[in-house]
C-alpha cells in the first residue's frame, strides 16, 4: 500500500466542523502523521467532507475551505481530497440561483481549490460514487456527465464498484468533450 487517505469520521473537523481550524496540538499530530507517511514512502492525502452544509456560492465558505486546506498544506501535506459522498444531492438556498446543477457547483469549487493549492495530487469523491447511486444510471446521469466534461482532468475521481465499467464511461465522456 502506497497511499493513505486521511478521512476519519471521528475527526469532527473533517466533516461536521470542517470550517474549524485545527488546534496546535491537532496540527502537531497531523504534521507527525504526514512526516511519518513521507518517511515510509506513503502518499498522504488530506480529505475534507464539506458537503453536509456548505453553500457553494458563499464566498465565506470558499475562503474557509481554502484556509483549512492551507493550514494542512503548511504542515507538509502535498495531496488533497474533497469528498461529497453520502449527502443530499440538491442545491439549497442561494446556490439554486448561482448554479445550474449540483454537479456544476461541486466542479466549480473543486477546480478552484485544486488551482488554489497549486495543482497538487487531488482526489474527488462524487455524490454519485457507484452505479447504484447514479441517477438514472451511469451512462445517462447528468451529474456524472457534468463531472466528466467540467472537472479538471488531472483530478482523480474515487469510484466504488465496477471500475472497468466506470473507466469506459469516463473515456466516452472525455471523447465527447475533446
CSV table of N, CA, C and O in Angstrom, one decimal, residues 5-7 9 14-15 18-19 46-57 61-62 65-66 69 80-92 95 99 101-114 122-130 133-135 143-144 147 151 155-160:
chain,number,residue,atom,x,y,z
A,5,UNK,N,-5.4,7.8,2.9
A,5,UNK,CA,-6.4,8.9,2.8
A,5,UNK,C,-6.9,9.2,4.2
A,5,UNK,O,-7.6,8.4,4.9
A,6,UNK,N,-6.6,10.4,4.7
A,6,UNK,CA,-7.0,10.8,6.0
A,6,UNK,C,-8.4,11.4,5.9
A,6,UNK,O,-8.6,12.5,5.4
A,7,UNK,N,-9.4,10.6,6.3
A,7,UNK,CA,-10.8,11.0,6.2
A,7,UNK,C,-11.6,10.3,7.4
A,7,UNK,O,-12.6,9.7,7.1
A,9,UNK,N,-14.1,9.6,10.2
A,9,UNK,CA,-15.4,10.1,10.5
A,9,UNK,C,-15.4,10.6,12.0
A,9,UNK,O,-16.3,11.4,12.4
A,14,UNK,N,-13.1,17.1,10.1
A,14,UNK,CA,-13.1,16.5,8.8
A,14,UNK,C,-14.4,16.7,8.1
A,14,UNK,O,-14.5,16.9,6.9
A,15,UNK,N,-15.5,16.6,8.8
A,15,UNK,CA,-16.9,16.6,8.2
A,15,UNK,C,-17.8,17.6,8.9
A,15,UNK,O,-18.2,18.7,8.3
A,18,UNK,N,-16.0,21.1,9.6
A,18,UNK,CA,-15.0,21.3,8.6
A,18,UNK,C,-14.4,22.7,8.5
A,18,UNK,O,-13.3,22.9,8.1
A,19,UNK,N,-15.2,23.7,8.9
A,19,UNK,CA,-14.8,25.1,8.8
A,19,UNK,C,-13.7,25.4,9.9
A,19,UNK,O,-13.0,26.3,9.8
A,46,UNK,N,-4.9,14.4,2.5
A,46,UNK,CA,-5.8,15.0,3.5
A,46,UNK,C,-7.2,15.3,2.8
A,46,UNK,O,-7.2,16.0,1.8
A,47,UNK,N,-8.2,14.8,3.4
A,47,UNK,CA,-9.6,14.9,2.8
A,47,UNK,C,-10.5,15.7,3.7
A,47,UNK,O,-10.4,15.6,4.9
A,48,UNK,N,-11.3,16.5,3.1
A,48,UNK,CA,-12.4,17.2,3.8
A,48,UNK,C,-13.7,16.8,3.1
A,48,UNK,O,-13.8,16.6,1.9
A,49,UNK,N,-14.7,16.8,4.0
A,49,UNK,CA,-16.1,16.5,3.5
A,49,UNK,C,-17.0,17.6,3.9
A,49,UNK,O,-17.8,17.5,4.9
A,50,UNK,N,-17.0,18.7,3.1
A,50,UNK,CA,-17.9,19.8,3.5
A,50,UNK,C,-19.3,19.8,3.0
A,50,UNK,O,-20.1,20.7,3.3
A,51,UNK,N,-19.7,18.7,2.4
A,51,UNK,CA,-21.0,18.6,1.7
A,51,UNK,C,-22.2,18.7,2.6
A,51,UNK,O,-23.3,18.9,2.1
A,52,UNK,N,-22.1,18.4,3.9
A,52,UNK,CA,-23.3,18.4,4.7
A,52,UNK,C,-24.0,19.8,4.8
A,52,UNK,O,-25.2,19.9,4.8
A,53,UNK,N,-23.1,20.9,4.8
A,53,UNK,CA,-23.7,22.2,5.0
A,53,UNK,C,-23.0,23.3,4.2
A,53,UNK,O,-23.3,24.5,4.4
A,54,UNK,N,-22.2,23.0,3.3
A,54,UNK,CA,-21.5,24.1,2.5
A,54,UNK,C,-22.5,24.8,1.6
A,54,UNK,O,-23.4,24.2,1.0
A,55,UNK,N,-22.3,26.1,1.5
A,55,UNK,CA,-23.0,26.8,0.5
A,55,UNK,C,-22.0,27.1,-0.6
A,55,UNK,O,-21.0,27.9,-0.4
A,56,UNK,N,-22.2,26.5,-1.8
A,56,UNK,CA,-21.2,26.6,-2.8
A,56,UNK,C,-21.0,28.0,-3.3
A,56,UNK,O,-20.0,28.4,-3.8
A,57,UNK,N,-22.0,28.8,-3.2
A,57,UNK,CA,-22.0,30.2,-3.7
A,57,UNK,C,-21.5,31.2,-2.6
A,57,UNK,O,-21.4,32.4,-2.9
A,61,UNK,N,-17.7,30.6,2.8
A,61,UNK,CA,-17.4,29.1,2.9
A,61,UNK,C,-16.2,28.8,2.0
A,61,UNK,O,-15.4,27.9,2.4
A,62,UNK,N,-16.1,29.4,0.8
A,62,UNK,CA,-14.9,29.1,0.0
A,62,UNK,C,-13.6,29.5,0.7
A,62,UNK,O,-12.7,28.8,0.6
A,65,UNK,N,-12.8,27.1,3.4
A,65,UNK,CA,-12.3,25.8,2.8
A,65,UNK,C,-10.8,26.0,2.4
A,65,UNK,O,-10.0,25.2,2.7
A,66,UNK,N,-10.5,27.1,1.8
A,66,UNK,CA,-9.1,27.4,1.4
A,66,UNK,C,-8.2,27.5,2.6
A,66,UNK,O,-7.1,27.0,2.7
A,69,UNK,N,-7.6,24.0,4.1
A,69,UNK,CA,-6.6,23.2,3.3
A,69,UNK,C,-5.2,23.8,3.4
A,69,UNK,O,-4.2,23.1,3.4
A,80,UNK,N,-4.5,16.1,-1.6
A,80,UNK,CA,-5.7,16.5,-1.0
A,80,UNK,C,-6.9,15.8,-1.7
A,80,UNK,O,-6.8,15.3,-2.8
A,81,UNK,N,-8.0,15.8,-1.0
A,81,UNK,CA,-9.3,15.3,-1.5
A,81,UNK,C,-10.4,16.1,-1.0
A,81,UNK,O,-10.5,16.6,0.1
A,82,UNK,N,-11.4,16.2,-1.8
A,82,UNK,CA,-12.7,16.7,-1.5
A,82,UNK,C,-13.7,15.6,-1.6
A,82,UNK,O,-13.8,14.9,-2.7
A,83,UNK,N,-14.5,15.3,-0.6
A,83,UNK,CA,-15.4,14.2,-0.6
A,83,UNK,C,-16.8,14.7,-0.5
A,83,UNK,O,-17.2,15.4,0.5
A,84,UNK,N,-17.7,14.3,-1.4
A,84,UNK,CA,-19.1,14.8,-1.5
A,84,UNK,C,-20.0,13.6,-1.4
A,84,UNK,O,-21.1,13.6,-2.0
A,85,UNK,N,-19.6,12.5,-0.8
A,85,UNK,CA,-20.4,11.3,-0.7
A,85,UNK,C,-21.4,11.4,0.5
A,85,UNK,O,-21.1,12.1,1.4
A,86,UNK,N,-22.4,10.6,0.4
A,86,UNK,CA,-23.4,10.5,1.4
A,86,UNK,C,-24.0,11.8,1.9
A,86,UNK,O,-24.0,12.1,3.1
A,87,UNK,N,-24.4,12.6,0.9
A,87,UNK,CA,-25.0,13.9,1.2
A,87,UNK,C,-26.3,14.1,0.4
A,87,UNK,O,-26.5,13.3,-0.6
A,88,UNK,N,-27.1,15.0,0.7
A,88,UNK,CA,-28.3,15.4,0.0
A,88,UNK,C,-27.8,15.9,-1.4
A,88,UNK,O,-27.1,16.9,-1.5
A,89,UNK,N,-28.3,15.3,-2.5
A,89,UNK,CA,-27.8,15.8,-3.8
A,89,UNK,C,-28.6,16.9,-4.4
A,89,UNK,O,-28.9,17.0,-5.6
A,90,UNK,N,-29.0,17.9,-3.6
A,90,UNK,CA,-29.8,19.0,-4.1
A,90,UNK,C,-29.1,20.3,-3.7
A,90,UNK,O,-28.4,20.4,-2.7
A,91,UNK,N,-29.2,21.3,-4.5
A,91,UNK,CA,-28.8,22.7,-4.2
A,91,UNK,C,-29.8,23.3,-3.2
A,91,UNK,O,-31.0,23.0,-3.3
A,92,UNK,N,-29.3,24.2,-2.3
A,92,UNK,CA,-30.1,24.8,-1.3
A,92,UNK,C,-29.8,26.3,-1.3
A,92,UNK,O,-28.8,26.8,-1.7
A,95,UNK,N,-27.6,28.9,-3.5
A,95,UNK,CA,-26.9,28.0,-4.6
A,95,UNK,C,-27.9,27.7,-5.7
A,95,UNK,O,-27.4,27.6,-6.9
A,99,UNK,N,-26.1,28.3,-9.5
A,99,UNK,CA,-25.6,27.2,-10.3
A,99,UNK,C,-26.7,26.5,-11.0
A,99,UNK,O,-27.9,26.4,-10.5
A,101,UNK,N,-26.7,23.3,-11.7
A,101,UNK,CA,-26.8,22.0,-11.2
A,101,UNK,C,-25.9,21.7,-10.0
A,101,UNK,O,-24.9,22.5,-9.8
A,102,UNK,N,-26.2,20.7,-9.2
A,102,UNK,CA,-25.4,20.3,-8.1
A,102,UNK,C,-24.0,19.9,-8.5
A,102,UNK,O,-23.0,20.2,-7.9
A,103,UNK,N,-23.9,19.2,-9.7
A,103,UNK,CA,-22.6,18.8,-10.2
A,103,UNK,C,-21.8,20.0,-10.6
A,103,UNK,O,-20.6,20.0,-10.3
A,104,UNK,N,-22.4,21.0,-11.2
A,104,UNK,CA,-21.7,22.2,-11.6
A,104,UNK,C,-21.1,22.9,-10.3
A,104,UNK,O,-20.0,23.4,-10.4
A,105,UNK,N,-21.9,22.9,-9.3
A,105,UNK,CA,-21.4,23.6,-8.0
A,105,UNK,C,-20.2,22.9,-7.5
A,105,UNK,O,-19.2,23.5,-7.1
A,106,UNK,N,-20.3,21.5,-7.4
A,106,UNK,CA,-19.1,20.8,-6.9
A,106,UNK,C,-17.9,20.9,-7.8
A,106,UNK,O,-16.8,21.0,-7.3
A,107,UNK,N,-18.1,20.9,-9.1
A,107,UNK,CA,-17.0,21.0,-10.0
A,107,UNK,C,-16.3,22.4,-9.9
A,107,UNK,O,-15.1,22.5,-9.8
A,108,UNK,N,-17.1,23.4,-9.8
A,108,UNK,CA,-16.5,24.8,-9.6
A,108,UNK,C,-15.7,24.9,-8.4
A,108,UNK,O,-14.6,25.4,-8.4
A,109,UNK,N,-16.2,24.4,-7.3
A,109,UNK,CA,-15.4,24.5,-6.0
A,109,UNK,C,-14.2,23.6,-6.0
A,109,UNK,O,-13.1,24.0,-5.6
A,110,UNK,N,-14.3,22.4,-6.6
A,110,UNK,CA,-13.2,21.5,-6.6
A,110,UNK,C,-12.1,22.0,-7.5
A,110,UNK,O,-10.9,22.0,-7.1
A,111,UNK,N,-12.4,22.5,-8.7
A,111,UNK,CA,-11.4,23.0,-9.6
A,111,UNK,C,-10.8,24.3,-9.0
A,111,UNK,O,-9.5,24.4,-9.1
A,112,UNK,N,-11.5,25.1,-8.3
A,112,UNK,CA,-11.0,26.3,-7.6
A,112,UNK,C,-10.0,25.9,-6.5
A,112,UNK,O,-8.9,26.5,-6.4
A,113,UNK,N,-10.4,24.9,-5.7
A,113,UNK,CA,-9.5,24.5,-4.6
A,113,UNK,C,-8.2,23.9,-5.2
A,113,UNK,O,-7.1,24.1,-4.7
A,114,UNK,N,-8.4,23.1,-6.2
A,114,UNK,CA,-7.2,22.4,-6.8
A,114,UNK,C,-6.2,23.4,-7.3
A,114,UNK,O,-5.0,23.4,-7.0
A,122,UNK,N,-4.7,15.2,-6.3
A,122,UNK,CA,-6.0,15.6,-5.8
A,122,UNK,C,-7.0,14.5,-6.2
A,122,UNK,O,-7.0,13.9,-7.3
A,123,UNK,N,-7.9,14.1,-5.2
A,123,UNK,CA,-9.0,13.2,-5.3
A,123,UNK,C,-10.3,13.8,-5.1
A,123,UNK,O,-10.4,14.8,-4.3
A,124,UNK,N,-11.3,13.4,-5.8
A,124,UNK,CA,-12.6,13.9,-5.7
A,124,UNK,C,-13.6,12.7,-5.6
A,124,UNK,O,-13.5,11.8,-6.4
A,125,UNK,N,-14.4,12.7,-4.5
A,125,UNK,CA,-15.4,11.6,-4.4
A,125,UNK,C,-16.8,12.3,-4.7
A,125,UNK,O,-17.2,13.1,-4.0
A,126,UNK,N,-17.4,11.8,-5.8
A,126,UNK,CA,-18.7,12.4,-6.2
A,126,UNK,C,-19.8,11.9,-5.3
A,126,UNK,O,-19.7,10.9,-4.6
A,127,UNK,N,-20.9,12.6,-5.3
A,127,UNK,CA,-22.1,12.2,-4.6
A,127,UNK,C,-22.6,10.9,-5.2
A,127,UNK,O,-23.1,10.0,-4.5
A,128,UNK,N,-22.6,10.8,-6.5
A,128,UNK,CA,-22.9,9.5,-7.2
A,128,UNK,C,-21.6,8.8,-7.4
A,128,UNK,O,-21.0,8.9,-8.4
A,129,UNK,N,-21.3,8.0,-6.4
A,129,UNK,CA,-19.9,7.4,-6.3
A,129,UNK,C,-20.0,5.9,-6.7
A,129,UNK,O,-18.9,5.2,-6.6
A,130,UNK,N,-21.1,5.4,-7.1
A,130,UNK,CA,-21.2,4.0,-7.6
A,130,UNK,C,-22.4,3.9,-8.5
A,130,UNK,O,-23.2,4.7,-8.5
A,133,UNK,N,-25.9,4.5,-7.2
A,133,UNK,CA,-26.2,5.9,-6.8
A,133,UNK,C,-26.4,6.8,-8.0
A,133,UNK,O,-26.9,8.0,-7.9
A,134,UNK,N,-26.0,6.4,-9.2
A,134,UNK,CA,-26.1,7.2,-10.4
A,134,UNK,C,-27.6,7.3,-10.8
A,134,UNK,O,-28.2,6.2,-11.0
A,135,UNK,N,-28.0,8.5,-11.1
A,135,UNK,CA,-29.4,8.7,-11.4
A,135,UNK,C,-29.5,9.3,-12.8
A,135,UNK,O,-29.0,10.3,-13.1
A,143,UNK,N,-25.4,14.4,-13.7
A,143,UNK,CA,-24.4,14.7,-12.7
A,143,UNK,C,-23.0,14.2,-13.1
A,143,UNK,O,-22.0,14.9,-13.2
A,144,UNK,N,-23.0,12.9,-13.5
A,144,UNK,CA,-21.7,12.3,-13.9
A,144,UNK,C,-21.2,12.9,-15.3
A,144,UNK,O,-20.0,13.1,-15.5
A,147,UNK,N,-19.5,16.1,-14.4
A,147,UNK,CA,-18.2,15.9,-13.9
A,147,UNK,C,-17.2,15.5,-15.0
A,147,UNK,O,-16.1,16.0,-15.0
A,151,UNK,N,-14.9,18.8,-14.8
A,151,UNK,CA,-13.8,18.6,-13.7
A,151,UNK,C,-12.5,18.6,-14.4
A,151,UNK,O,-12.3,17.9,-15.4
A,155,UNK,N,-7.6,15.8,-11.9
A,155,UNK,CA,-8.2,15.5,-10.6
A,155,UNK,C,-8.7,14.0,-10.8
A,155,UNK,O,-9.6,13.8,-11.6
A,156,UNK,N,-8.3,13.2,-9.9
A,156,UNK,CA,-8.8,11.8,-9.9
A,156,UNK,C,-10.1,11.6,-9.2
A,156,UNK,O,-10.3,12.2,-8.2
A,157,UNK,N,-11.0,10.8,-9.8
A,157,UNK,CA,-12.3,10.6,-9.2
A,157,UNK,C,-12.3,9.2,-8.5
A,157,UNK,O,-11.8,8.2,-9.0
A,158,UNK,N,-12.8,9.2,-7.2
A,158,UNK,CA,-12.9,8.0,-6.5
A,158,UNK,C,-14.2,7.3,-6.9
A,158,UNK,O,-15.2,8.0,-7.1
A,159,UNK,N,-14.2,6.0,-7.0
A,159,UNK,CA,-15.4,5.3,-7.5
A,159,UNK,C,-15.5,3.9,-6.8
A,159,UNK,O,-14.4,3.3,-6.5
A,160,UNK,N,-16.7,3.5,-6.5
A,160,UNK,CA,-16.9,2.3,-5.8
A,160,UNK,C,-17.7,1.4,-6.8
A,160,UNK,O,-18.6,1.8,-7.4
